Amino acid sequence: KAVPAKGFAKMSATGNFQAYDFQRHAVGDDEILIDIQYAGICHSDLHTAKGEWGAIDYPIVPGHEIAGRVSQVGKNVTKFKVGDFAGVGCMVNSCGTCEYCKKGEEQYCLKGNVGTYASKDYFHNDELTQGGYSNKIVLAENFAIKIPKNADMKKVAPLLCAGVTTYSPIVHKNVKAGDTIAVAGFGGLGHMAVQYAVKLGAKVTVFDITEDKRADALKMGAVKYVNVKDPAQLKGLDNTYRVIISTIPAKYDLTMYQKMLKLDGDLVILGFPAQKDLPSMTSGDILFGGRRKISGSLIGGIKETQEMLDYSVANNIYPQVEVIPATASAIDQAYTNVLDGKVRYRYVIDMQTIK
Ligand code: NDP
Ligand code: ZN
């Protein structure tokens, strides 16, 4: 039977969060129920909930950085037992039969994956999915990630999106010791990208729009920090980086970063600003960029997410988090702070404190 859940939803693009009681579908034979302990606040939650990427259906319970404990399993479940720790990222299902799903690249499912929130679940009569700012979630066991017992749960949550989204291109672009690379946007995603790249031995430059994060970036192992607001700091950087990872969620100059690539270098776009702020470039910019490559990257597949999680825990690579209580006003305040550049570096809601 259906599972009662409590959470926090926005009822419109402009409204505040409100306490929201709703139901999760019954735990199917291949599904598990997770009692959510922690849910990270990703900038994608803000973009989506405010309709910045296009109109969505309300109510919306955001949250795709979920860590918790399994409290019920369907009869065919083999990967989890009650009491195990489990995580959920940006997807709760996918077609499972297309060429990309078969390769473990469910994020590129040809039918479209079922997103953790604001998505139509085509396995459950197109019900609107609801995310992690809630106390319970039901999903296919194949889309849940195993979390080792010794992991720090509040810091594990953001790995499920910020972790894998940065780990994936770093692995795919073969970032290695001695590489000169850059990370643009030093926030939730950016500070994970820096840690993974530094761990691999790369020389990392960080770009952001403030002086306030310089010390943190250097402490995390970056060799250089550039405040793009200061033109003097941008001098002499053309033709420098083999890989640049952009996590910028606002309007910015794409060609500036393209020019900073070495020939055959890669600019990987992770940040997805509001539609009205999307940076653009012309075919002329691309042509004169020569063999400098620009591509995007979407989260990571389930197998890769598990690999990232095991790697992060084993190497003690975690986000820096600020835990907030499970109240609507605390979430509203966190959203304001993310936009004001005040978060260090990921808010995590302690869902166990929900009333
Ligand atoms: P955060 O807000 O935590 O971090 C963004 C960082 O970029 C902040 O440090 C911000 O600075 C900085 N920034 C803003 N403008 C500029 C600029 N012009 N130049 C350099 N830095 C800038 O966001 P997240 O890390 O959570 O998410 C980043 C983006 O990635 C979002 O658009 C999100 O939707 C997207 N995303 C994409 C995914 C994918 O699969 N590709 C997955 C998850 C997220 P300040 O704080 O000072 O304002
Ligand atoms: Zn995210």
Coordinates of C-alpha atoms in Angstrom, one line a residue, residues 26-332:
A26 CA 3.7 1.2 -2.7
V27 CA 7.0 -0.6 -2.5
G28 CA 7.1 -2.8 -5.6
D29 CA 8.8 -6.2 -5.8
D30 CA 12.0 -4.7 -7.2
E31 CA 11.8 -1.6 -5.0
I32 CA 13.1 -0.3 -1.7
L33 CA 11.9 2.2 0.8
I34 CA 14.5 4.6 2.2
D35 CA 14.1 6.6 5.4
I36 CA 15.9 9.8 4.3
Q37 CA 18.5 11.1 6.8
Y38 CA 20.1 13.9 4.7
A39 CA 19.2 15.8 1.5
G40 CA 21.6 18.2 -0.2
I41 CA 20.5 21.4 -1.8
C42 CA 21.8 21.6 -5.4
H43 CA 21.6 24.7 -7.5
S44 CA 19.6 22.6 -9.9
D45 CA 16.9 22.5 -7.3
L46 CA 16.7 26.3 -7.3
H47 CA 16.7 26.5 -11.2
T48 CA 14.0 23.8 -11.4
A49 CA 11.7 24.9 -8.6
K50 CA 11.7 28.5 -9.9
G51 CA 10.8 27.4 -13.4
E52 CA 14.1 28.9 -14.7
W53 CA 14.6 26.0 -17.1
G54 CA 11.0 26.1 -18.3
A55 CA 7.5 25.6 -16.8
I56 CA 7.1 22.7 -14.4
D57 CA 4.2 21.1 -12.5
Y58 CA 3.6 22.0 -8.9
P59 CA 3.8 21.1 -6.1
I60 CA 7.5 20.3 -6.3
V61 CA 9.5 18.6 -3.6
P62 CA 13.1 19.1 -4.9
G63 CA 16.2 17.2 -3.8
H64 CA 18.4 14.7 -5.7
E65 CA 21.2 14.3 -3.2
I66 CA 19.7 11.8 -0.8
A67 CA 21.3 9.6 1.8
G68 CA 19.4 7.4 4.2
R69 CA 18.6 3.9 5.5
V70 CA 16.6 1.1 4.0
S71 CA 13.5 0.4 6.0
Q72 CA 11.6 -2.0 3.6
V73 CA 12.5 -4.1 0.6
G74 CA 10.3 -5.7 -2.1
K75 CA 10.4 -9.5 -2.4
N76 CA 12.8 -9.6 -5.4
V77 CA 15.3 -7.2 -4.0
T78 CA 18.8 -8.6 -3.6
K79 CA 21.1 -5.6 -3.5
F80 CA 19.8 -4.2 -0.1
K81 CA 18.4 -5.5 3.2
V82 CA 16.6 -3.6 5.9
G83 CA 19.1 -1.4 7.8
D84 CA 21.5 -0.9 5.0
F85 CA 22.6 2.6 4.1
A86 CA 21.5 3.8 0.6
G87 CA 21.8 6.9 -1.6
V88 CA 19.8 8.3 -4.4
G89 CA 20.9 10.8 -7.0
C90 CA 19.2 12.5 -10.0
M91 CA 17.5 9.5 -11.5
V92 CA 15.0 6.9 -10.0
N93 CA 14.6 4.8 -13.2
S94 CA 15.1 4.5 -16.9
C95 CA 13.9 2.3 -19.8
G96 CA 16.7 -0.2 -19.1
T97 CA 16.6 -1.5 -22.7
C98 CA 18.1 1.1 -25.0
E99 CA 21.8 1.1 -26.0
Y100 CA 22.8 3.6 -23.4
C101 CA 21.0 2.1 -20.5
K102 CA 22.6 -1.3 -21.4
K103 CA 26.0 0.4 -21.2
G104 CA 25.2 1.9 -17.7
E105 CA 24.7 5.4 -19.1
E106 CA 21.2 5.7 -17.9
Q107 CA 21.5 9.5 -17.7
Y108 CA 21.4 9.4 -21.6
C109 CA 18.5 6.9 -21.8
L110 CA 16.9 7.3 -25.2
K111 CA 13.4 7.2 -23.7
G112 CA 14.5 9.7 -21.1
N113 CA 15.3 8.6 -17.5
V114 CA 12.8 9.1 -14.7
G115 CA 14.1 12.1 -12.8
T116 CA 14.1 12.0 -9.0
Y117 CA 11.7 15.0 -9.0
A118 CA 9.6 17.0 -11.4
S119 CA 9.5 14.1 -13.8
K120 CA 6.8 11.8 -15.0
D121 CA 7.3 8.2 -13.8
Y122 CA 6.3 6.1 -16.8
F123 CA 6.6 3.0 -14.7
H124 CA 3.9 4.3 -12.3
N125 CA 1.1 5.8 -14.5
D126 CA 3.1 8.9 -15.1
E127 CA 2.9 10.0 -11.5
L128 CA 4.9 13.2 -10.8
T129 CA 8.1 12.3 -9.0
Q130 CA 9.0 14.1 -5.7
G131 CA 12.5 14.4 -4.4
G132 CA 14.6 14.3 -1.2
Y133 CA 13.4 17.2 0.9
S134 CA 11.2 14.6 2.5
N135 CA 11.4 11.8 5.0
K136 CA 10.8 8.8 2.7
I137 CA 11.4 7.7 -0.9
V138 CA 10.5 4.6 -2.8
L139 CA 12.5 3.6 -5.8
A140 CA 13.9 0.7 -7.9
E141 CA 16.8 -1.0 -6.1
N142 CA 18.9 -0.7 -9.3
F143 CA 18.8 3.1 -9.0
A144 CA 19.8 3.2 -5.4
I145 CA 23.5 3.4 -4.5
K146 CA 25.1 1.4 -1.7
I147 CA 26.7 3.4 1.0
P148 CA 29.4 1.8 3.2
K149 CA 28.7 1.7 6.9
N150 CA 31.7 3.9 7.9
A151 CA 30.6 6.8 5.6
D152 CA 29.7 10.2 7.1
M153 CA 26.1 10.3 5.9
K154 CA 25.6 14.1 6.0
K155 CA 28.6 14.5 3.7
V156 CA 27.7 11.5 1.5
A157 CA 24.4 13.1 0.4
P158 CA 25.9 15.8 -1.9
L159 CA 28.2 13.2 -3.5
L160 CA 25.1 11.7 -5.2
C161 CA 24.9 14.8 -7.6
A162 CA 27.7 17.2 -7.0
G163 CA 30.2 14.3 -6.6
V164 CA 29.3 12.2 -9.6
T165 CA 28.7 15.2 -11.9
T166 CA 32.3 16.4 -11.4
Y167 CA 33.9 12.9 -11.0
S168 CA 32.5 11.7 -14.3
P169 CA 34.1 14.3 -16.7
I170 CA 37.3 14.2 -14.7
V171 CA 37.5 10.4 -15.4
H172 CA 36.3 10.6 -19.0
K173 CA 38.7 13.4 -19.9
N174 CA 41.5 11.4 -18.3
V175 CA 42.7 14.1 -15.9
K176 CA 46.0 12.9 -14.5
A177 CA 49.1 13.9 -12.6
G178 CA 50.8 17.0 -14.0
D179 CA 47.8 18.2 -16.0
T180 CA 47.1 21.9 -15.9
I181 CA 43.3 22.2 -15.6
A182 CA 40.8 24.7 -14.4
V183 CA 37.5 24.7 -12.6
A184 CA 35.2 27.7 -13.2
G185 CA 32.6 28.3 -10.4
F186 CA 33.8 27.3 -6.9
G187 CA 30.5 26.2 -5.3
G188 CA 28.9 22.8 -4.6
L189 CA 30.1 21.2 -7.8
G190 CA 33.2 23.2 -8.1
H191 CA 34.7 22.4 -4.8
M192 CA 34.2 18.7 -5.5
A193 CA 35.9 19.0 -8.9
V194 CA 38.9 20.6 -7.3
Q195 CA 39.2 17.8 -4.8
Y196 CA 39.0 15.0 -7.3
A197 CA 41.5 16.7 -9.7
V198 CA 43.9 17.6 -6.9
K199 CA 43.8 13.9 -5.7
L200 CA 44.8 12.8 -9.2
G201 CA 47.8 15.1 -9.1
A202 CA 46.6 17.8 -11.5
K203 CA 47.6 21.5 -11.1
V204 CA 44.2 23.2 -10.6
T205 CA 43.3 26.8 -11.2
V206 CA 39.9 28.0 -9.7
F207 CA 37.8 30.8 -11.3
D208 CA 35.1 32.5 -9.2
I209 CA 33.7 36.0 -8.8
T210 CA 34.8 36.8 -5.3
E211 CA 38.0 37.1 -3.2
D212 CA 36.2 35.4 -0.3
K213 CA 36.9 31.9 -1.5
R214 CA 40.6 32.2 -2.4
A215 CA 41.9 30.8 0.9
D216 CA 39.5 27.8 0.8
A217 CA 40.5 27.0 -2.8
L218 CA 44.2 27.1 -2.0
K219 CA 43.6 25.0 1.1
M220 CA 41.8 22.4 -1.0
G221 CA 45.0 22.1 -3.1
A222 CA 44.4 24.5 -6.0
V223 CA 47.6 26.1 -7.2
K224 CA 46.0 29.3 -8.4
Y225 CA 42.8 31.3 -7.8
V226 CA 41.4 33.8 -10.2
N227 CA 38.8 36.3 -9.3
V228 CA 37.2 37.0 -12.7
K229 CA 35.9 40.4 -11.5
D230 CA 39.4 41.7 -11.5
P231 CA 40.7 42.0 -15.1
A232 CA 44.3 42.1 -14.0
Q233 CA 44.0 38.5 -12.7
L234 CA 42.8 37.3 -16.1
K235 CA 45.9 38.4 -18.0
G236 CA 48.1 35.9 -19.7
L237 CA 45.9 32.9 -19.3
D238 CA 45.1 32.1 -22.9
N239 CA 46.3 28.8 -24.2
T240 CA 46.9 27.4 -20.8
Y241 CA 44.6 24.5 -19.8
R242 CA 44.1 21.0 -21.1
V243 CA 40.7 20.7 -19.4
I244 CA 38.4 23.4 -18.1
I245 CA 35.3 22.3 -16.2
S246 CA 32.6 25.0 -16.0
T247 CA 30.0 24.8 -13.2
I248 CA 28.9 28.4 -13.5
P249 CA 25.1 28.7 -13.0
A250 CA 24.8 32.3 -14.3
K251 CA 25.6 34.3 -17.4
Y252 CA 29.3 34.3 -18.4
D253 CA 31.7 34.6 -21.3
L254 CA 32.2 31.1 -22.9
T255 CA 34.7 32.3 -25.5
M256 CA 36.9 33.6 -22.7
Y257 CA 37.3 30.1 -21.4
Q258 CA 37.5 28.6 -24.8
K259 CA 40.6 30.8 -25.5
M260 CA 42.2 29.6 -22.2
L261 CA 42.2 26.0 -23.6
K262 CA 45.3 24.6 -25.1
L263 CA 44.9 23.2 -28.7
D264 CA 42.9 19.9 -28.5
G265 CA 41.9 20.8 -24.9
D266 CA 38.4 20.3 -23.5
L267 CA 35.9 22.7 -22.1
V268 CA 33.3 20.7 -20.3
I269 CA 30.1 22.5 -19.5
L270 CA 28.3 21.3 -16.3
G271 CA 26.6 24.5 -15.2
F272 CA 23.1 25.1 -16.6
P273 CA 22.0 28.7 -16.0
A274 CA 18.5 29.9 -16.3
Q275 CA 17.2 29.9 -19.9
K276 CA 17.4 33.7 -20.0
D277 CA 21.1 33.7 -18.9
L278 CA 22.5 30.9 -21.1
P279 CA 25.8 31.9 -22.6
S280 CA 26.2 31.4 -26.3
M281 CA 28.8 31.5 -29.0
T282 CA 28.8 31.7 -32.8
S283 CA 30.1 29.2 -35.3
G284 CA 32.8 31.7 -36.0
D285 CA 33.9 31.5 -32.4
I286 CA 34.0 27.7 -32.7
L287 CA 35.9 27.8 -36.0
F288 CA 38.6 30.2 -34.7
G289 CA 38.8 28.1 -31.6
G290 CA 40.4 25.5 -33.9
R291 CA 40.6 22.1 -32.4
R292 CA 39.6 23.3 -28.9
K293 CA 36.7 21.1 -27.9
I294 CA 33.5 22.1 -26.1
S295 CA 31.1 19.5 -24.7
G296 CA 28.7 19.0 -21.9
S297 CA 28.2 16.3 -19.3
L298 CA 25.2 15.1 -17.4
I299 CA 25.6 13.6 -13.9
G300 CA 26.8 10.0 -14.3
G301 CA 25.5 6.5 -14.8
I302 CA 24.5 4.3 -11.8
K303 CA 27.6 2.1 -12.1
E304 CA 29.8 5.2 -12.2
T305 CA 27.9 6.8 -9.3
Q306 CA 28.7 3.7 -7.2
E307 CA 32.3 3.8 -8.3
M308 CA 32.5 7.5 -7.4
L309 CA 30.9 6.9 -4.0
D310 CA 33.3 4.1 -3.1
Y311 CA 36.3 6.1 -4.3
S312 CA 35.2 9.2 -2.4
V313 CA 34.7 7.3 0.9
A314 CA 37.9 5.3 0.5
N315 CA 39.9 8.5 -0.2
N316 CA 38.1 10.7 2.3
I317 CA 36.9 13.1 -0.4
Y318 CA 33.8 14.8 0.9
P319 CA 32.0 18.1 0.4
Q320 CA 32.2 20.8 3.0
V321 CA 28.6 21.0 4.3
E322 CA 26.4 23.2 6.5
V323 CA 23.6 21.2 8.0
I324 CA 20.3 22.9 8.4
P325 CA 17.1 21.8 10.2
A326 CA 14.1 20.4 8.3
T327 CA 11.9 23.5 8.3
A328 CA 10.4 25.4 5.4
S329 CA 12.0 28.7 6.6
A330 CA 15.5 27.1 6.9
I331 CA 15.2 25.9 3.3
D332 CA 14.0 29.3 2.1

